[in-house]
Amino acid sequence: TGAKSDTLTVTYDNGAATGQTVTAAQTGTGVAVATLAFNPLSKAFGNVTVGASSAAETFTITNSGGSSATNVYVALTTGTQFTLSGNGCGVIGAKITIAAAATCTVDVTFSPASTGAKSDTLTVTFDNGAATGQTVTAAQTGTGLSVAALAITADTSANFGTRAINASTTSYLFTVTNSGGSPATAVAENAGQL
């Protein structure tokens, strides 16, 4: 990289004298190829309930090279359970240019459609000024959880029978169990007159 120069020289005989010359100066500057990278290089979205979506996570794409990256295309390998939910690099699905020393951002959201471990790969494909079809990637992982499922079980002997108004009764144990994979939130009891 850096400033370069040379001289183009033509040597000739002009019919009256030999070894005549003319010159033309050549100058140019070498720049490094475009070099793109993701930050972060990967993201674990953690546990998300099936049917819900995670908060969007932002990935920054930086061009640390000396040339513009052209034909930049950002996509997810499958794009089913992880989706591009926003794109500060331009219109999703369109090719763009990222100038030298410039950055742009893309957002990814995890929306599991089924339970279990999930993964995808965020990929940017670009031309670096010397070669086409260059790629860099960032890994996405997350786990889909089943929805919360509450059930109430009671002592088999729980029978309050008939009681006079304001009379106390024997206490019985009622157990609330969550058999689902996600926490049950905003849980409240409504015992009425019990």
PDB file of C-alpha atoms in Angstrom:
ATOM      1  CA  THR A   1       0.000   0.000   0.000  1.00  0.00           C
ATOM      2  CA  GLY A   2       1.008   3.653  -0.244  1.00  0.00           C
ATOM      3  CA  ALA A   3       2.083   6.100  -2.933  1.00  0.00           C
ATOM      4  CA  LYS A   4       3.844   4.620  -5.983  1.00  0.00           C
ATOM      5  CA  SER A   5       5.489   6.191  -9.000  1.00  0.00           C
ATOM      6  CA  ASP A   6       7.301   5.206 -12.187  1.00  0.00           C
ATOM      7  CA  THR A   7       8.301   6.691 -15.513  1.00  0.00           C
ATOM      8  CA  LEU A   8       7.218   5.532 -18.927  1.00  0.00           C
ATOM      9  CA  THR A   9      10.082   6.107 -21.373  1.00  0.00           C
ATOM     10  CA  VAL A  10      10.141   5.860 -25.171  1.00  0.00           C
ATOM     11  CA  THR A  11      13.566   5.716 -26.812  1.00  0.00           C
ATOM     12  CA  TYR A  12      13.860   6.260 -30.574  1.00  0.00           C
ATOM     13  CA  ASP A  13      15.981   7.457 -33.492  1.00  0.00           C
ATOM     14  CA  ASN A  14      14.538  10.541 -35.119  1.00  0.00           C
ATOM     15  CA  GLY A  15      16.342  10.326 -38.474  1.00  0.00           C
ATOM     16  CA  ALA A  16      18.975  12.815 -37.484  1.00  0.00           C
ATOM     17  CA  ALA A  17      20.060  11.485 -34.129  1.00  0.00           C
ATOM     18  CA  THR A  18      19.802   8.277 -32.232  1.00  0.00           C
ATOM     19  CA  GLY A  19      18.771   7.631 -28.644  1.00  0.00           C
ATOM     20  CA  GLN A  20      16.119  10.301 -28.370  1.00  0.00           C
ATOM     21  CA  THR A  21      13.695   9.889 -25.428  1.00  0.00           C
ATOM     22  CA  VAL A  22      10.348  11.116 -24.240  1.00  0.00           C
ATOM     23  CA  THR A  23       8.884  10.330 -20.844  1.00  0.00           C
ATOM     24  CA  ALA A  24       5.554  10.294 -19.044  1.00  0.00           C
ATOM     25  CA  ALA A  25       5.296  10.177 -15.244  1.00  0.00           C
ATOM     26  CA  GLN A  26       3.093   7.533 -13.636  1.00  0.00           C
ATOM     27  CA  THR A  27       1.731   7.839 -10.091  1.00  0.00           C
ATOM     28  CA  GLY A  28      -0.761   5.882  -8.052  1.00  0.00           C
ATOM     29  CA  THR A  29      -1.646   4.801  -4.537  1.00  0.00           C
ATOM     30  CA  GLY A  30      -2.023   1.208  -3.407  1.00  0.00           C
ATOM     31  CA  VAL A  31      -4.834   0.569  -0.925  1.00  0.00           C
ATOM     32  CA  ALA A  32      -5.642  -2.534   1.078  1.00  0.00           C
ATOM     33  CA  VAL A  33      -8.558  -4.678  -0.019  1.00  0.00           C
ATOM     34  CA  ALA A  34     -11.877  -4.366   1.779  1.00  0.00           C
ATOM     35  CA  THR A  35     -11.965  -6.432   4.981  1.00  0.00           C
ATOM     36  CA  LEU A  36     -15.362  -6.953   6.609  1.00  0.00           C
ATOM     37  CA  ALA A  37     -15.983  -8.380  10.070  1.00  0.00           C
ATOM     38  CA  PHE A  38     -18.948  -8.878  12.391  1.00  0.00           C
ATOM     39  CA  ASN A  39     -19.101  -7.677  15.987  1.00  0.00           C
ATOM     40  CA  PRO A  40     -20.068  -9.765  17.885  1.00  0.00           C
ATOM     41  CA  LEU A  41     -18.858 -12.902  16.111  1.00  0.00           C
ATOM     42  CA  SER A  42     -21.690 -14.930  17.639  1.00  0.00           C
ATOM     43  CA  LYS A  43     -24.765 -14.481  19.779  1.00  0.00           C
ATOM     44  CA  ALA A  44     -26.552 -16.832  22.179  1.00  0.00           C
ATOM     45  CA  PHE A  45     -30.195 -15.750  22.418  1.00  0.00           C
ATOM     46  CA  GLY A  46     -30.876 -18.060  25.355  1.00  0.00           C
ATOM     47  CA  ASN A  47     -34.300 -19.502  26.141  1.00  0.00           C
ATOM     48  CA  VAL A  48     -37.348 -18.159  24.312  1.00  0.00           C
ATOM     49  CA  THR A  49     -40.874 -19.559  24.531  1.00  0.00           C
ATOM     50  CA  VAL A  50     -42.311 -21.036  21.338  1.00  0.00           C
ATOM     51  CA  GLY A  51     -44.600 -18.444  19.764  1.00  0.00           C
ATOM     52  CA  ALA A  52     -42.723 -15.537  21.359  1.00  0.00           C
ATOM     53  CA  SER A  53     -39.771 -13.513  20.072  1.00  0.00           C
ATOM     54  CA  SER A  54     -36.534 -12.404  21.651  1.00  0.00           C
ATOM     55  CA  ALA A  55     -35.359  -8.836  21.794  1.00  0.00           C
ATOM     56  CA  ALA A  56     -33.515  -7.853  18.628  1.00  0.00           C
ATOM     57  CA  GLU A  57     -29.735  -8.250  18.813  1.00  0.00           C
ATOM     58  CA  THR A  58     -27.559  -5.864  16.807  1.00  0.00           C
ATOM     59  CA  PHE A  59     -24.555  -6.968  14.763  1.00  0.00           C
ATOM     60  CA  THR A  60     -22.133  -4.338  13.484  1.00  0.00           C
ATOM     61  CA  ILE A  61     -20.343  -4.890  10.172  1.00  0.00           C
ATOM     62  CA  THR A  62     -17.067  -2.954   9.938  1.00  0.00           C
ATOM     63  CA  ASN A  63     -14.871  -2.444   6.873  1.00  0.00           C
ATOM     64  CA  SER A  64     -11.323  -2.156   8.244  1.00  0.00           C
ATOM     65  CA  GLY A  65      -9.741  -2.307   4.786  1.00  0.00           C
ATOM     66  CA  GLY A  66      -8.657   0.494   2.499  1.00  0.00           C
ATOM     67  CA  SER A  67     -11.135  -0.194  -0.299  1.00  0.00           C
ATOM     68  CA  SER A  68     -14.908  -0.132  -0.522  1.00  0.00           C
ATOM     69  CA  ALA A  69     -16.671  -3.472  -0.153  1.00  0.00           C
ATOM     70  CA  THR A  70     -19.131  -3.751  -3.013  1.00  0.00           C
ATOM     71  CA  ASN A  71     -22.067  -6.047  -3.745  1.00  0.00           C
ATOM     72  CA  VAL A  72     -22.488  -6.523   0.002  1.00  0.00           C
ATOM     73  CA  TYR A  73     -25.361  -8.918   0.718  1.00  0.00           C
ATOM     74  CA  VAL A  74     -26.469  -9.863   4.247  1.00  0.00           C
ATOM     75  CA  ALA A  75     -28.620 -12.941   4.904  1.00  0.00           C
ATOM     76  CA  LEU A  76     -29.322 -15.793   7.298  1.00  0.00           C
ATOM     77  CA  THR A  77     -28.641 -19.333   6.082  1.00  0.00           C
ATOM     78  CA  THR A  78     -32.172 -20.579   6.779  1.00  0.00           C
ATOM     79  CA  GLY A  79     -33.987 -17.481   8.040  1.00  0.00           C
ATOM     80  CA  THR A  80     -36.772 -19.523   9.620  1.00  0.00           C
ATOM     81  CA  GLN A  81     -36.388 -19.328  13.414  1.00  0.00           C
ATOM     82  CA  PHE A  82     -33.880 -16.472  13.324  1.00  0.00           C
ATOM     83  CA  THR A  83     -34.855 -13.494  11.185  1.00  0.00           C
ATOM     84  CA  LEU A  84     -33.370 -10.185  10.083  1.00  0.00           C
ATOM     85  CA  SER A  85     -35.713  -7.821  11.880  1.00  0.00           C
ATOM     86  CA  GLY A  86     -33.948  -4.610  10.883  1.00  0.00           C
ATOM     87  CA  ASN A  87     -31.146  -3.590   8.602  1.00  0.00           C
ATOM     88  CA  GLY A  88     -29.153  -0.399   9.131  1.00  0.00           C
ATOM     89  CA  CYS A  89     -27.034  -1.470   6.162  1.00  0.00           C
ATOM     90  CA  GLY A  90     -29.853  -0.786   3.722  1.00  0.00           C
ATOM     91  CA  VAL A  91     -32.900  -2.602   2.440  1.00  0.00           C
ATOM     92  CA  ILE A  92     -33.015  -6.264   3.473  1.00  0.00           C
ATOM     93  CA  GLY A  93     -32.313  -8.423   0.440  1.00  0.00           C
ATOM     94  CA  ALA A  94     -30.557  -5.645  -1.511  1.00  0.00           C
ATOM     95  CA  LYS A  95     -26.848  -5.375  -2.307  1.00  0.00           C
ATOM     96  CA  ILE A  96     -25.027  -2.341  -0.938  1.00  0.00           C
ATOM     97  CA  THR A  97     -21.560  -0.802  -0.704  1.00  0.00           C
ATOM     98  CA  ILE A  98     -19.648  -0.274   2.559  1.00  0.00           C
ATOM     99  CA  ALA A  99     -16.906   2.324   2.193  1.00  0.00           C
ATOM    100  CA  ALA A 100     -13.460   1.933   3.715  1.00  0.00           C
ATOM    101  CA  ALA A 101     -13.518   2.550   7.502  1.00  0.00           C
ATOM    102  CA  ALA A 102     -17.337   2.596   7.475  1.00  0.00           C
ATOM    103  CA  THR A 103     -19.782   0.513   9.508  1.00  0.00           C
ATOM    104  CA  CYS A 104     -23.414  -0.504   9.328  1.00  0.00           C
ATOM    105  CA  THR A 105     -25.685  -2.656  11.475  1.00  0.00           C
ATOM    106  CA  VAL A 106     -28.173  -5.483  11.121  1.00  0.00           C
ATOM    107  CA  ASP A 107     -30.633  -6.759  13.746  1.00  0.00           C
ATOM    108  CA  VAL A 108     -31.506 -10.404  14.331  1.00  0.00           C
ATOM    109  CA  THR A 109     -34.512 -11.743  16.270  1.00  0.00           C
ATOM    110  CA  PHE A 110     -35.030 -15.308  17.541  1.00  0.00           C
ATOM    111  CA  SER A 111     -38.611 -16.610  17.211  1.00  0.00           C
ATOM    112  CA  PRO A 112     -38.632 -20.368  17.820  1.00  0.00           C
ATOM    113  CA  ALA A 113     -41.336 -22.362  16.083  1.00  0.00           C
ATOM    114  CA  SER A 114     -40.621 -25.533  18.044  1.00  0.00           C
ATOM    115  CA  THR A 115     -38.837 -26.611  21.204  1.00  0.00           C
ATOM    116  CA  GLY A 116     -35.173 -27.526  21.455  1.00  0.00           C
ATOM    117  CA  ALA A 117     -31.797 -26.105  20.480  1.00  0.00           C
ATOM    118  CA  LYS A 118     -31.769 -23.950  17.338  1.00  0.00           C
ATOM    119  CA  SER A 119     -28.991 -22.378  15.292  1.00  0.00           C
ATOM    120  CA  ASP A 120     -28.424 -20.332  12.167  1.00  0.00           C
ATOM    121  CA  THR A 121     -25.600 -18.422  10.506  1.00  0.00           C
ATOM    122  CA  LEU A 122     -25.589 -14.734   9.627  1.00  0.00           C
ATOM    123  CA  THR A 123     -23.512 -14.311   6.467  1.00  0.00           C
ATOM    124  CA  VAL A 124     -22.275 -11.275   4.566  1.00  0.00           C
ATOM    125  CA  THR A 125     -21.024 -11.844   1.020  1.00  0.00           C
ATOM    126  CA  PHE A 126     -19.013  -9.109  -0.716  1.00  0.00           C
ATOM    127  CA  ASP A 127     -16.409  -8.168  -3.311  1.00  0.00           C
ATOM    128  CA  ASN A 128     -13.223  -6.824  -1.673  1.00  0.00           C
ATOM    129  CA  GLY A 129     -11.729  -4.898  -4.589  1.00  0.00           C
ATOM    130  CA  ALA A 130      -9.476  -7.746  -5.691  1.00  0.00           C
ATOM    131  CA  ALA A 131     -11.730 -10.797  -5.519  1.00  0.00           C
ATOM    132  CA  THR A 132     -15.446 -11.544  -5.615  1.00  0.00           C
ATOM    133  CA  GLY A 133     -17.560 -13.746  -3.381  1.00  0.00           C
ATOM    134  CA  GLN A 134     -15.782 -13.095  -0.089  1.00  0.00           C
ATOM    135  CA  THR A 135     -17.731 -14.105   3.047  1.00  0.00           C
ATOM    136  CA  VAL A 136     -17.718 -13.574   6.800  1.00  0.00           C
ATOM    137  CA  THR A 137     -20.135 -15.162   9.252  1.00  0.00           C
ATOM    138  CA  ALA A 138     -21.611 -14.831  12.738  1.00  0.00           C
ATOM    139  CA  ALA A 139     -23.251 -17.763  14.552  1.00  0.00           C
ATOM    140  CA  GLN A 140     -26.732 -17.586  16.122  1.00  0.00           C
ATOM    141  CA  THR A 141     -27.947 -20.020  18.787  1.00  0.00           C
ATOM    142  CA  GLY A 142     -31.006 -20.258  20.999  1.00  0.00           C
ATOM    143  CA  THR A 143     -33.390 -22.704  22.630  1.00  0.00           C
ATOM    144  CA  GLY A 144     -37.155 -22.912  22.144  1.00  0.00           C
ATOM    145  CA  LEU A 145     -39.135 -23.658  25.294  1.00  0.00           C
ATOM    146  CA  SER A 146     -42.667 -25.021  25.566  1.00  0.00           C
ATOM    147  CA  VAL A 147     -45.268 -22.665  27.042  1.00  0.00           C
ATOM    148  CA  ALA A 148     -46.053 -22.678  30.749  1.00  0.00           C
ATOM    149  CA  ALA A 149     -48.755 -25.210  31.726  1.00  0.00           C
ATOM    150  CA  LEU A 150     -50.174 -24.963  35.260  1.00  0.00           C
ATOM    151  CA  ALA A 151     -52.200 -27.614  37.034  1.00  0.00           C
ATOM    152  CA  ILE A 152     -53.660 -27.739  40.566  1.00  0.00           C
ATOM    153  CA  THR A 153     -53.702 -30.892  42.645  1.00  0.00           C
ATOM    154  CA  ALA A 154     -55.259 -31.207  46.095  1.00  0.00           C
ATOM    155  CA  ASP A 155     -55.247 -33.619  49.009  1.00  0.00           C
ATOM    156  CA  THR A 156     -57.472 -36.514  48.018  1.00  0.00           C
ATOM    157  CA  SER A 157     -59.330 -35.942  51.277  1.00  0.00           C
ATOM    158  CA  ALA A 158     -60.030 -32.276  50.633  1.00  0.00           C
ATOM    159  CA  ASN A 159     -63.718 -31.854  51.431  1.00  0.00           C
ATOM    160  CA  PHE A 160     -64.769 -28.723  53.271  1.00  0.00           C
ATOM    161  CA  GLY A 161     -68.294 -30.008  53.824  1.00  0.00           C
ATOM    162  CA  THR A 162     -70.954 -27.716  55.277  1.00  0.00           C
ATOM    163  CA  ARG A 163     -69.827 -24.962  57.601  1.00  0.00           C
ATOM    164  CA  ALA A 164     -71.569 -22.189  59.466  1.00  0.00           C
ATOM    165  CA  ILE A 165     -70.850 -18.627  58.385  1.00  0.00           C
ATOM    166  CA  ASN A 166     -67.489 -17.404  59.738  1.00  0.00           C
ATOM    167  CA  ALA A 167     -66.626 -20.863  61.042  1.00  0.00           C
ATOM    168  CA  SER A 168     -63.115 -22.101  60.285  1.00  0.00           C
ATOM    169  CA  THR A 169     -62.376 -25.428  58.651  1.00  0.00           C
ATOM    170  CA  THR A 170     -59.571 -27.906  58.414  1.00  0.00           C
ATOM    171  CA  SER A 171     -56.699 -26.784  56.170  1.00  0.00           C
ATOM    172  CA  TYR A 172     -55.913 -28.723  53.030  1.00  0.00           C
ATOM    173  CA  LEU A 173     -52.856 -28.562  50.795  1.00  0.00           C
ATOM    174  CA  PHE A 174     -53.267 -27.562  47.174  1.00  0.00           C
ATOM    175  CA  THR A 175     -50.214 -27.826  44.901  1.00  0.00           C
ATOM    176  CA  VAL A 176     -49.727 -25.761  41.730  1.00  0.00           C
ATOM    177  CA  THR A 177     -47.346 -27.410  39.258  1.00  0.00           C
ATOM    178  CA  ASN A 178     -45.865 -25.976  36.073  1.00  0.00           C
ATOM    179  CA  SER A 179     -45.299 -28.860  33.651  1.00  0.00           C
ATOM    180  CA  GLY A 180     -44.307 -26.533  30.800  1.00  0.00           C
ATOM    181  CA  GLY A 181     -40.871 -25.394  29.773  1.00  0.00           C
ATOM    182  CA  SER A 182     -41.345 -21.675  30.426  1.00  0.00           C
ATOM    183  CA  PRO A 183     -41.924 -19.804  33.674  1.00  0.00           C
ATOM    184  CA  ALA A 184     -45.518 -18.871  34.470  1.00  0.00           C
ATOM    185  CA  THR A 185     -45.613 -15.162  35.220  1.00  0.00           C
ATOM    186  CA  ALA A 186     -48.203 -12.849  36.803  1.00  0.00           C
ATOM    187  CA  VAL A 187     -49.579 -15.824  38.747  1.00  0.00           C
ATOM    188  CA  ALA A 188     -52.366 -14.852  41.175  1.00  0.00           C
ATOM    189  CA  GLU A 189     -54.719 -16.876  43.302  1.00  0.00           C
ATOM    190  CA  ASN A 190     -58.419 -16.225  43.618  1.00  0.00           C
ATOM    191  CA  ALA A 191     -59.650 -18.333  46.517  1.00  0.00           C
ATOM    192  CA  GLY A 192     -62.967 -16.563  46.948  1.00  0.00           C
ATOM    193  CA  GLN A 193     -64.363 -17.583  50.339  1.00  0.00           C
ATOM    194  CA  LEU A 194     -61.667 -20.215  50.941  1.00  0.00           C
TER     195      LEU A 194
END
